[in-house]
Amino acid sequence: MTDMISNQQNENSAIDDQYIFDIHDFNLWYGSDQALYGINMGIEKNKITAVIGPSGCGKSTLLKTLNRMIEMVPNVNTSGSIKYDNADIFSKKQMVEDLRTQVGMVFQKPNPFPKSIYDNVAYGPRIHGIKKKKVLDEIVEKSLRGAAIWDEVKDRLNQNAYGLSGGQQQRVCIARCLAIEPNVILMDEPTSALDPISTLKIEELIKELKDKYTIVIVTHNMQQAARISDKTAFMLTGELVEFTDTDTLFSNPKDKRTEDYITGRFG
Amino acid sequence: MSNVRKTFDAELDRLKETLLEMVKLSQNAIDDALRALKETDLEKAQAIIDNDIQINNYEESINNQVVKILAQQQPVASDLRRTIAVLKISNDVERIGDLAVNIAKSVLIIGNEELIKPIEDIPKMAKIAQGMLSDAIKAFYEEDVILAGDLAKVDDQVDDMYGKLIKELLELMTKYPNSLSQITQLCFICRYIERVGDHATNISENIIYMVKGKMFDLNA
């Protein structure tokens, strides 16, 4: 009997370990307009989860909720729960700064600070009180290597990040995100402003980052979701229509609405 | 709901039409080959061999269309399955054309030599195999997975008849040792007809995959 109970506990903790985010019956309103309806989904650790859907379906809203960036929009109300690492992200005990340290974000347009490449990456660690040059040097190199851009910028770390190409700027932004050692990286259409080669470089990078981080990516590019993600969620008018393995979703979706959207028969 | 992919739909329709045209040629080739056997029509047999190039050209055309669709449209879900299914089915249809050629070649080898014994069961088996091919194409056109699935049972009948025919022909070999060449060709013909049934079953498997997204082994 005791064994059974401990086995049950082990199983439960195995499930808890599998998911870094557990979203349960989650609703969100902008003022009186409901944007998300009863979302239930688990985001698996060390997996790439893609969220697709037409404009206005709520995918970016959902993404921005995961690190509470959504609270920057006035008049946002929510119900239901979102747990990060088994703790409610909306609880009073949860410091929003801590959450955002662990759940980093990369945006649609590369948005480096108007500073040197070095200072861009060192910005986060400095805010967290790291002052020693040697430690910062190490973090900057490690982060830029992690973002697959070290070799391209190592000789010009003190130059302004604005002088880089769009694809390079985006990788510096990813490095800036990695510098504070998050567990999760949220990406909101990270390649939509980039050319195809830069896009492929970022996609390769995202796949490499999966070993160390959990990635949630919102993308308008369905082929991108099909290429890089392990799981794909399809959203429509604030509802989660289908959430399954990417291979299944793109070869044999269960819901007619998913089929219509991904095959482009949804006008 | 409006369709925003009219060009793509037109390409998929054209692909399907090309396959159906190709199927007609292969069906005719098999029908003609069996008629040539029955009527000892050597001219007809030769025409089947000469015309096989048309079927091969259709396969190449389907191949090219599929490559273009994959490269330009990146189909997903049922579009992807339909595209892949047509590509695979075209391969079976091309092989059926080859089997018609093989039968025609056997007819030529037998030549004007009189058949040692009218073998009624060969046309009977051929009729079932031809029916399987027609049903497989109907199932493809109508996306009818039940009809496609039923073909596995019909294929078992063809296999049984094939076994009996071979046994009968082997017995004839001992009775008519001077007609070994003719009897061997008849054995080959039986084998070719039996293979038509197998290809029809393969086509059925791909229809089920196309509609349901799952592969079933109907030849097991």
Coordinates of C-alpha atoms in Angstrom, one line a residue:
Chain A
M1 CA 0.0 0.0 0.0
T2 CA 2.8 2.4 1.0
D3 CA 4.5 1.4 -2.2
M4 CA 1.4 2.2 -4.2
I5 CA 1.1 5.6 -2.6
S6 CA 4.8 6.4 -3.2
N7 CA 4.5 5.2 -6.8
Q8 CA 1.5 7.4 -7.3
Q9 CA 3.5 10.3 -5.9
N10 CA 6.4 9.5 -8.1
E11 CA 4.1 9.5 -11.1
N12 CA 2.6 12.8 -10.1
S13 CA 6.0 14.4 -9.6
A14 CA 7.0 12.9 -13.0
I15 CA 4.1 14.8 -14.6
D16 CA 4.9 17.9 -12.6
D17 CA 8.5 17.6 -13.9
Q18 CA 7.4 17.2 -17.4
Y19 CA 5.6 20.6 -17.6
I20 CA 7.1 24.0 -16.8
F21 CA 3.8 25.8 -17.4
D22 CA 0.4 24.5 -16.5
I23 CA -2.4 26.6 -17.9
H24 CA -5.8 25.7 -16.5
D25 CA -9.2 27.1 -17.5
F26 CA -7.6 30.4 -18.3
N27 CA -9.7 33.4 -19.5
L28 CA -8.5 36.9 -20.2
W29 CA -10.4 40.1 -20.9
Y30 CA -9.2 43.5 -22.3
G31 CA -11.7 45.7 -20.5
S32 CA -15.0 44.1 -21.5
D33 CA -13.6 42.2 -24.5
Q34 CA -12.7 38.6 -23.9
A35 CA -9.5 37.7 -25.7
L36 CA -8.9 34.2 -24.3
Y37 CA -11.4 31.5 -23.5
G38 CA -10.9 28.6 -21.2
I39 CA -7.3 27.8 -22.2
N40 CA -6.0 24.4 -20.9
M41 CA -2.5 23.4 -21.9
G42 CA 0.8 22.2 -20.5
I43 CA 4.1 23.5 -21.8
E44 CA 6.7 20.8 -21.7
K45 CA 10.2 21.4 -20.4
N46 CA 13.1 21.5 -22.9
K47 CA 10.6 21.3 -25.8
I48 CA 9.8 23.9 -28.5
T49 CA 6.1 24.8 -28.4
A50 CA 4.8 26.8 -31.3
V51 CA 1.6 28.7 -31.2
I52 CA -0.1 29.5 -34.6
G53 CA -3.3 31.1 -35.6
P54 CA -4.7 34.0 -37.6
S55 CA -4.2 37.6 -36.5
G56 CA -6.2 38.4 -33.5
C57 CA -6.6 34.8 -32.3
G58 CA -5.0 35.5 -29.0
K59 CA -1.6 33.8 -29.5
S60 CA 0.5 36.9 -28.6
T61 CA -1.8 37.6 -25.7
L62 CA -1.2 34.1 -24.4
L63 CA 2.5 34.4 -24.8
K64 CA 2.7 37.7 -23.0
T65 CA 0.7 36.3 -20.2
L66 CA 3.3 33.7 -19.5
N67 CA 5.7 36.3 -18.1
R68 CA 3.0 38.8 -17.1
M69 CA 4.1 41.3 -19.7
I70 CA 0.4 41.5 -20.5
E71 CA -0.1 43.5 -17.3
M72 CA 1.5 46.5 -19.1
V73 CA -1.8 46.8 -21.0
P74 CA -4.4 48.7 -18.9
N75 CA -7.7 47.0 -17.9
V76 CA -6.6 43.4 -18.3
N77 CA -8.5 40.9 -16.2
T78 CA -8.0 37.2 -15.9
S79 CA -9.5 34.1 -14.4
G80 CA -8.3 30.5 -14.1
S81 CA -4.7 29.7 -13.3
I82 CA -1.3 29.6 -14.8
K83 CA 1.4 27.7 -12.8
Y84 CA 5.1 28.2 -13.5
D85 CA 7.2 25.4 -11.9
N86 CA 4.1 24.5 -9.9
A87 CA 3.6 28.0 -8.5
D88 CA 0.8 30.3 -9.4
I89 CA 2.3 33.2 -11.5
F90 CA -0.5 35.6 -10.3
S91 CA 0.0 34.8 -6.6
K92 CA 1.0 37.7 -4.3
K93 CA 4.1 35.8 -3.4
Q94 CA 5.3 35.8 -7.0
M95 CA 7.6 38.8 -7.7
V96 CA 7.0 39.7 -11.3
E97 CA 10.7 40.6 -11.7
D98 CA 11.7 37.1 -10.6
L99 CA 9.3 35.6 -13.1
R100 CA 10.6 37.7 -15.9
T101 CA 14.2 36.7 -15.0
Q102 CA 13.3 33.1 -15.4
V103 CA 11.0 33.6 -18.4
G104 CA 12.8 35.8 -20.9
M105 CA 11.4 37.2 -24.1
V106 CA 12.5 37.9 -27.6
F107 CA 10.4 40.2 -29.8
Q108 CA 9.3 40.5 -33.4
K109 CA 11.6 43.3 -34.3
P110 CA 15.2 43.2 -33.1
N111 CA 15.3 45.8 -30.3
P112 CA 18.9 46.2 -29.1
F113 CA 19.6 49.1 -26.7
P114 CA 21.5 52.0 -28.3
K115 CA 24.6 50.8 -26.7
S116 CA 27.6 48.6 -27.6
I117 CA 27.1 44.9 -28.3
Y118 CA 28.9 44.2 -25.0
D119 CA 26.7 46.5 -22.9
N120 CA 23.6 45.1 -24.5
V121 CA 24.4 41.6 -23.3
A122 CA 25.9 42.8 -19.9
Y123 CA 22.8 45.0 -19.2
G124 CA 20.8 42.3 -17.4
P125 CA 23.6 40.8 -15.3
R126 CA 24.6 44.4 -14.2
I127 CA 21.1 45.1 -13.1
H128 CA 21.3 41.9 -11.1
G129 CA 24.4 43.3 -9.3
I130 CA 27.2 41.7 -11.2
K131 CA 30.0 44.3 -11.4
K132 CA 33.3 42.4 -11.8
K133 CA 34.6 42.9 -15.3
K134 CA 36.0 39.3 -15.5
V135 CA 32.6 37.8 -14.6
L136 CA 30.8 40.1 -17.0
D137 CA 33.3 39.2 -19.8
E138 CA 32.6 35.5 -19.2
I139 CA 28.8 36.0 -19.2
V140 CA 29.0 38.1 -22.4
E141 CA 31.1 35.6 -24.3
K142 CA 29.1 32.6 -23.1
S143 CA 25.8 34.3 -24.0
L144 CA 27.0 35.5 -27.5
R145 CA 28.3 32.0 -28.1
G146 CA 25.0 30.5 -27.0
A147 CA 23.3 32.8 -29.5
A148 CA 25.6 31.6 -32.3
I149 CA 27.0 35.1 -33.0
W150 CA 30.2 35.2 -31.0
D151 CA 32.5 34.6 -34.0
E152 CA 30.8 37.4 -36.0
V153 CA 31.1 40.1 -33.3
K154 CA 34.0 39.1 -31.0
D155 CA 36.3 41.7 -32.6
R156 CA 33.9 44.5 -32.3
L157 CA 32.2 44.1 -29.0
N158 CA 32.5 47.8 -28.2
Q159 CA 30.8 48.9 -31.4
N160 CA 27.1 50.0 -31.3
A161 CA 24.7 47.1 -31.8
Y162 CA 22.8 49.3 -34.3
G163 CA 25.6 48.7 -36.8
L164 CA 24.7 45.0 -37.1
S165 CA 22.4 43.5 -39.6
G166 CA 18.8 42.6 -38.6
G167 CA 19.6 39.0 -38.2
Q168 CA 22.7 39.7 -36.1
Q169 CA 20.8 42.2 -33.9
Q170 CA 18.1 39.6 -33.2
R171 CA 20.8 37.1 -32.2
V172 CA 22.3 39.8 -29.9
C173 CA 18.8 40.2 -28.4
I174 CA 18.7 36.4 -27.8
A175 CA 22.2 36.7 -26.2
R176 CA 20.9 39.5 -24.0
C177 CA 18.0 37.2 -23.0
L178 CA 20.4 34.2 -22.3
A179 CA 22.7 36.4 -20.2
I180 CA 20.3 36.4 -17.2
E181 CA 20.1 32.6 -17.5
P182 CA 16.3 32.1 -17.9
N183 CA 14.6 28.7 -17.9
V184 CA 12.1 29.7 -20.6
I185 CA 12.4 31.9 -23.7
L186 CA 9.2 33.3 -25.1
M187 CA 9.6 34.4 -28.8
D188 CA 7.0 36.6 -30.5
E189 CA 7.5 36.1 -34.2
P190 CA 11.3 36.4 -33.8
T191 CA 12.1 36.1 -37.5
S192 CA 9.2 37.9 -39.2
A193 CA 11.4 41.0 -39.8
L194 CA 14.4 39.0 -41.1
D195 CA 15.6 37.7 -44.5
P196 CA 15.4 33.9 -45.3
I197 CA 19.1 33.2 -44.4
S198 CA 19.0 35.0 -41.1
T199 CA 15.7 33.3 -40.4
L200 CA 17.3 29.9 -40.9
K201 CA 20.2 30.8 -38.6
I202 CA 17.7 31.8 -35.9
E203 CA 15.8 28.6 -36.5
E204 CA 18.9 26.5 -36.1
L205 CA 19.8 28.4 -33.0
I206 CA 16.3 27.8 -31.5
K207 CA 16.8 24.1 -32.0
E208 CA 20.2 24.2 -30.3
L209 CA 18.8 26.2 -27.4
K210 CA 16.2 23.5 -26.7
D211 CA 18.7 21.4 -24.8
K212 CA 19.0 24.0 -22.1
Y213 CA 15.8 26.0 -22.3
T214 CA 12.1 25.6 -22.8
I215 CA 11.0 27.7 -25.8
V216 CA 7.5 29.0 -26.7
I217 CA 7.3 30.6 -30.1
V218 CA 4.5 32.5 -31.7
T219 CA 4.8 32.5 -35.4
H220 CA 2.8 33.4 -38.5
N221 CA 5.0 31.2 -40.6
M222 CA 3.5 27.8 -40.5
Q223 CA 6.4 26.1 -42.2
Q224 CA 8.6 27.5 -39.5
A225 CA 6.4 26.0 -36.8
A226 CA 6.5 22.7 -38.8
R227 CA 10.3 22.8 -39.1
I228 CA 11.3 23.7 -35.6
S229 CA 8.7 22.8 -33.0
D230 CA 8.0 19.7 -31.1
K231 CA 4.4 20.7 -30.2
T232 CA 2.1 23.0 -32.0
A233 CA -1.0 24.8 -30.6
F234 CA -3.6 26.2 -33.0
M235 CA -5.7 29.1 -31.7
L236 CA -8.7 30.7 -33.2
T237 CA -10.8 33.6 -31.8
G238 CA -9.3 33.2 -28.3
E239 CA -9.8 29.4 -28.1
L240 CA -7.2 26.7 -28.2
V241 CA -8.6 24.5 -31.0
E242 CA -5.9 21.8 -31.2
F243 CA -2.7 21.2 -29.3
T244 CA -0.6 18.1 -30.2
D245 CA 2.7 16.9 -31.6
T246 CA 3.8 19.0 -34.5
D247 CA 4.2 16.1 -36.8
T248 CA 0.6 15.0 -36.2
L249 CA -0.8 18.5 -36.5
F250 CA 0.7 19.1 -39.9
S251 CA 0.1 15.7 -41.4
N252 CA -3.2 14.6 -39.8
P253 CA -5.0 17.3 -37.8
K254 CA -8.1 16.2 -35.9
D255 CA -10.1 19.4 -36.0
K256 CA -11.6 20.6 -39.3
R257 CA -10.8 24.2 -38.3
T258 CA -7.1 23.3 -38.0
E259 CA -7.1 21.6 -41.3
D260 CA -8.8 24.6 -43.0
Y261 CA -6.3 27.0 -41.5
I262 CA -3.1 25.2 -42.2
T263 CA -4.1 24.2 -45.7
G264 CA -4.9 27.9 -46.4
R265 CA -8.6 27.3 -46.9
F266 CA -9.6 29.7 -44.2
G267 CA -10.3 33.2 -45.5
Chain B
M1 CA -15.5 30.5 -45.7
S2 CA -13.7 31.6 -48.8
N3 CA -11.0 29.6 -50.6
V4 CA -7.8 31.6 -50.8
R5 CA -5.9 28.9 -52.6
K6 CA -7.6 28.6 -56.0
T7 CA -4.4 28.0 -58.0
F8 CA -3.2 25.3 -55.6
D9 CA -6.6 23.6 -55.7
A10 CA -6.5 23.7 -59.5
E11 CA -3.0 22.1 -59.4
L12 CA -4.3 19.3 -57.1
D13 CA -7.3 18.7 -59.4
R14 CA -5.0 18.5 -62.4
L15 CA -2.8 16.0 -60.6
K16 CA -5.8 13.8 -59.8
E17 CA -7.0 14.1 -63.5
T18 CA -3.5 13.1 -64.8
L19 CA -3.6 10.0 -62.5
L20 CA -7.0 9.0 -63.7
E21 CA -5.9 9.3 -67.4
M22 CA -2.9 7.2 -66.6
V23 CA -5.1 4.6 -64.9
K24 CA -7.3 4.3 -68.0
L25 CA -4.3 3.5 -70.1
S26 CA -3.1 0.8 -67.7
Q27 CA -6.5 -0.7 -67.4
N28 CA -6.9 -0.8 -71.2
A29 CA -3.4 -2.4 -71.5
I30 CA -4.4 -5.2 -69.1
D31 CA -7.7 -5.7 -70.8
D32 CA -6.0 -5.8 -74.2
A33 CA -3.3 -8.2 -73.0
L34 CA -5.9 -10.7 -71.7
R35 CA -7.9 -10.4 -74.9
A36 CA -4.7 -10.9 -77.0
L37 CA -4.1 -14.1 -74.9
K38 CA -7.7 -15.3 -75.4
E39 CA -7.8 -14.5 -79.2
T40 CA -4.1 -15.2 -79.9
D41 CA -3.9 -11.7 -81.3
L42 CA -0.2 -11.1 -81.7
E43 CA -0.6 -7.7 -83.3
K44 CA -2.6 -6.5 -80.3
A45 CA 0.1 -8.0 -78.0
Q46 CA 2.8 -6.0 -79.9
A47 CA 0.8 -2.8 -79.7
I48 CA 0.6 -3.1 -75.9
I49 CA 4.5 -3.3 -75.7
D50 CA 4.8 -0.4 -78.1
N51 CA 2.3 1.8 -76.2
D52 CA 3.8 1.3 -72.7
I53 CA 5.9 4.4 -73.2
Q54 CA 2.7 6.5 -72.8
I55 CA 2.1 5.1 -69.4
N56 CA 5.7 5.7 -68.4
N57 CA 5.4 9.3 -69.6
Y58 CA 2.3 9.8 -67.4
E59 CA 4.3 8.6 -64.4
E60 CA 7.0 11.1 -65.2
S61 CA 4.5 13.9 -65.6
I62 CA 2.9 13.1 -62.2
N63 CA 6.4 13.0 -60.7
N64 CA 7.2 16.4 -62.0
Q65 CA 3.8 17.8 -60.9
V66 CA 4.3 16.5 -57.4
V67 CA 7.8 17.9 -57.1
K68 CA 6.5 21.3 -58.3
I69 CA 3.6 21.2 -55.8
L70 CA 6.0 20.2 -52.9
A71 CA 8.5 23.0 -53.8
Q72 CA 6.0 25.8 -54.5
Q73 CA 3.0 25.1 -52.3
Q74 CA 4.5 23.2 -49.3
P75 CA 1.2 21.3 -48.8
V76 CA 0.2 20.1 -45.3
A77 CA -2.4 17.9 -43.8
S78 CA -4.9 16.3 -46.3
D79 CA -3.3 18.2 -49.2
L80 CA 0.1 16.7 -48.3
R81 CA -1.4 13.2 -47.9
R82 CA -3.3 13.5 -51.2
T83 CA -0.1 14.6 -53.1
I84 CA 2.0 11.8 -51.6
A85 CA -0.8 9.3 -52.2
V86 CA -1.0 10.2 -55.9
L87 CA 2.7 9.9 -56.3
K88 CA 2.7 6.4 -54.7
I89 CA -0.4 5.2 -56.6
S90 CA 1.2 6.4 -59.9
N91 CA 4.0 4.0 -59.2
D92 CA 1.6 1.0 -58.8
V93 CA -0.3 2.0 -61.9
E94 CA 3.0 2.2 -63.9
R95 CA 3.9 -1.3 -62.6
I96 CA 0.4 -2.6 -63.7
G97 CA 1.3 -1.2 -67.2
D98 CA 4.5 -3.2 -67.1
L99 CA 2.6 -6.4 -66.1
A100 CA 0.4 -5.9 -69.2
V101 CA 3.6 -5.7 -71.2
N102 CA 4.9 -8.9 -69.6
I103 CA 1.6 -10.7 -70.4
A104 CA 1.8 -9.4 -74.0
K105 CA 5.4 -10.8 -74.2
S106 CA 4.3 -14.2 -73.0
V107 CA 1.5 -14.1 -75.6
L108 CA 4.1 -13.4 -78.3
I109 CA 6.3 -16.3 -77.1
I110 CA 3.3 -18.7 -77.1
G111 CA 2.6 -17.3 -80.6
N112 CA 0.2 -19.2 -82.8
E113 CA 0.8 -22.5 -81.0
E114 CA -2.6 -23.9 -80.1
L115 CA -3.3 -24.0 -76.3
I116 CA -3.0 -27.5 -75.0
K117 CA -6.2 -27.1 -73.1
P118 CA -8.5 -24.2 -72.7
I119 CA -7.8 -22.8 -69.3
E120 CA -11.0 -21.2 -68.2
D121 CA -9.8 -20.3 -64.7
I122 CA -7.2 -17.8 -66.0
P123 CA -9.8 -15.4 -67.5
K124 CA -11.9 -15.9 -64.3
M125 CA -9.0 -14.8 -62.1
A126 CA -8.2 -12.0 -64.5
K127 CA -11.7 -10.8 -64.3
I128 CA -11.5 -10.5 -60.5
A129 CA -8.1 -8.7 -60.7
Q130 CA -9.5 -6.3 -63.3
G131 CA -12.5 -5.7 -61.0
M132 CA -10.1 -5.0 -58.1
L133 CA -8.3 -2.3 -60.2
S134 CA -11.6 -0.7 -61.2
D135 CA -12.8 -0.7 -57.6
A136 CA -9.5 0.7 -56.4
I137 CA -9.8 3.6 -58.8
K138 CA -13.4 4.2 -57.9
A139 CA -12.4 4.2 -54.2
F140 CA -9.7 6.8 -55.0
Y141 CA -12.1 9.0 -56.9
E142 CA -14.8 8.8 -54.3
E143 CA -12.4 8.6 -51.3
D144 CA -14.3 5.5 -50.2
V145 CA -12.2 3.8 -47.5
I146 CA -14.7 1.0 -47.0
L147 CA -14.5 -0.1 -50.7
A148 CA -10.7 0.2 -50.5
G149 CA -10.6 -1.9 -47.4
D150 CA -12.8 -4.6 -48.9
L151 CA -10.2 -5.2 -51.7
A152 CA -8.0 -7.1 -49.2
K153 CA -10.6 -9.9 -49.1
V154 CA -10.9 -10.0 -52.9
D155 CA -7.1 -10.2 -53.1
D156 CA -7.2 -13.3 -51.0
Q157 CA -9.6 -14.9 -53.6
V158 CA -7.1 -14.0 -56.4
D159 CA -4.3 -15.5 -54.3
D160 CA -6.2 -18.8 -53.8
M161 CA -7.1 -19.1 -57.5
Y162 CA -3.5 -18.4 -58.4
G163 CA -2.3 -21.3 -56.1
K164 CA -4.8 -23.7 -57.7
L165 CA -3.9 -22.6 -61.2
I166 CA -0.2 -23.1 -60.7
K167 CA -0.9 -26.6 -59.2
E168 CA -3.0 -27.5 -62.2
L169 CA -0.4 -26.2 -64.7
L170 CA 2.4 -28.1 -62.9
E171 CA 0.3 -31.3 -63.4
L172 CA -0.1 -30.4 -67.1
M173 CA 3.7 -30.2 -67.3
T174 CA 4.0 -33.8 -66.4
K175 CA 1.3 -34.8 -68.9
Y176 CA 2.5 -32.7 -71.8
P177 CA 6.3 -32.6 -71.5
N178 CA 6.6 -31.3 -75.1
S179 CA 4.6 -28.2 -74.2
L180 CA 6.7 -27.1 -71.3
S181 CA 7.5 -23.7 -72.9
Q182 CA 3.8 -22.8 -73.3
I183 CA 2.8 -24.1 -69.9
T184 CA 5.7 -22.0 -68.3
Q185 CA 4.4 -18.9 -70.1
L186 CA 0.9 -19.6 -68.8
C187 CA 2.4 -19.9 -65.2
F188 CA 4.1 -16.5 -65.8
I189 CA 0.8 -15.0 -67.0
C190 CA -1.0 -16.3 -63.9
R191 CA 1.7 -14.7 -61.8
Y192 CA 1.4 -11.3 -63.6
I193 CA -2.4 -11.3 -63.1
E194 CA -1.9 -12.1 -59.4
R195 CA 0.5 -9.2 -59.1
V196 CA -2.2 -6.8 -60.6
G197 CA -4.3 -7.8 -57.6
D198 CA -1.4 -6.9 -55.2
H199 CA -0.9 -3.5 -56.9
A200 CA -4.6 -2.8 -56.6
T201 CA -4.3 -3.6 -52.9
N202 CA -1.3 -1.2 -52.6
I203 CA -3.4 1.5 -54.2
S204 CA -6.1 0.8 -51.6
E205 CA -3.6 1.2 -48.8
N206 CA -2.7 4.6 -50.1
I207 CA -6.3 5.6 -50.4
I208 CA -6.8 4.8 -46.8
Y209 CA -3.7 6.8 -45.8
M210 CA -4.9 9.7 -47.9
V211 CA -8.3 9.8 -46.2
K212 CA -7.5 8.7 -42.7
G213 CA -3.9 9.6 -42.3
K214 CA -3.0 6.0 -41.2
M215 CA -1.2 3.2 -43.1
F216 CA -2.9 -0.2 -43.0
D217 CA -1.1 -3.3 -44.4
L218 CA -3.8 -4.9 -46.6
N219 CA -1.3 -7.4 -48.2
A220 CA -0.6 -9.1 -44.8

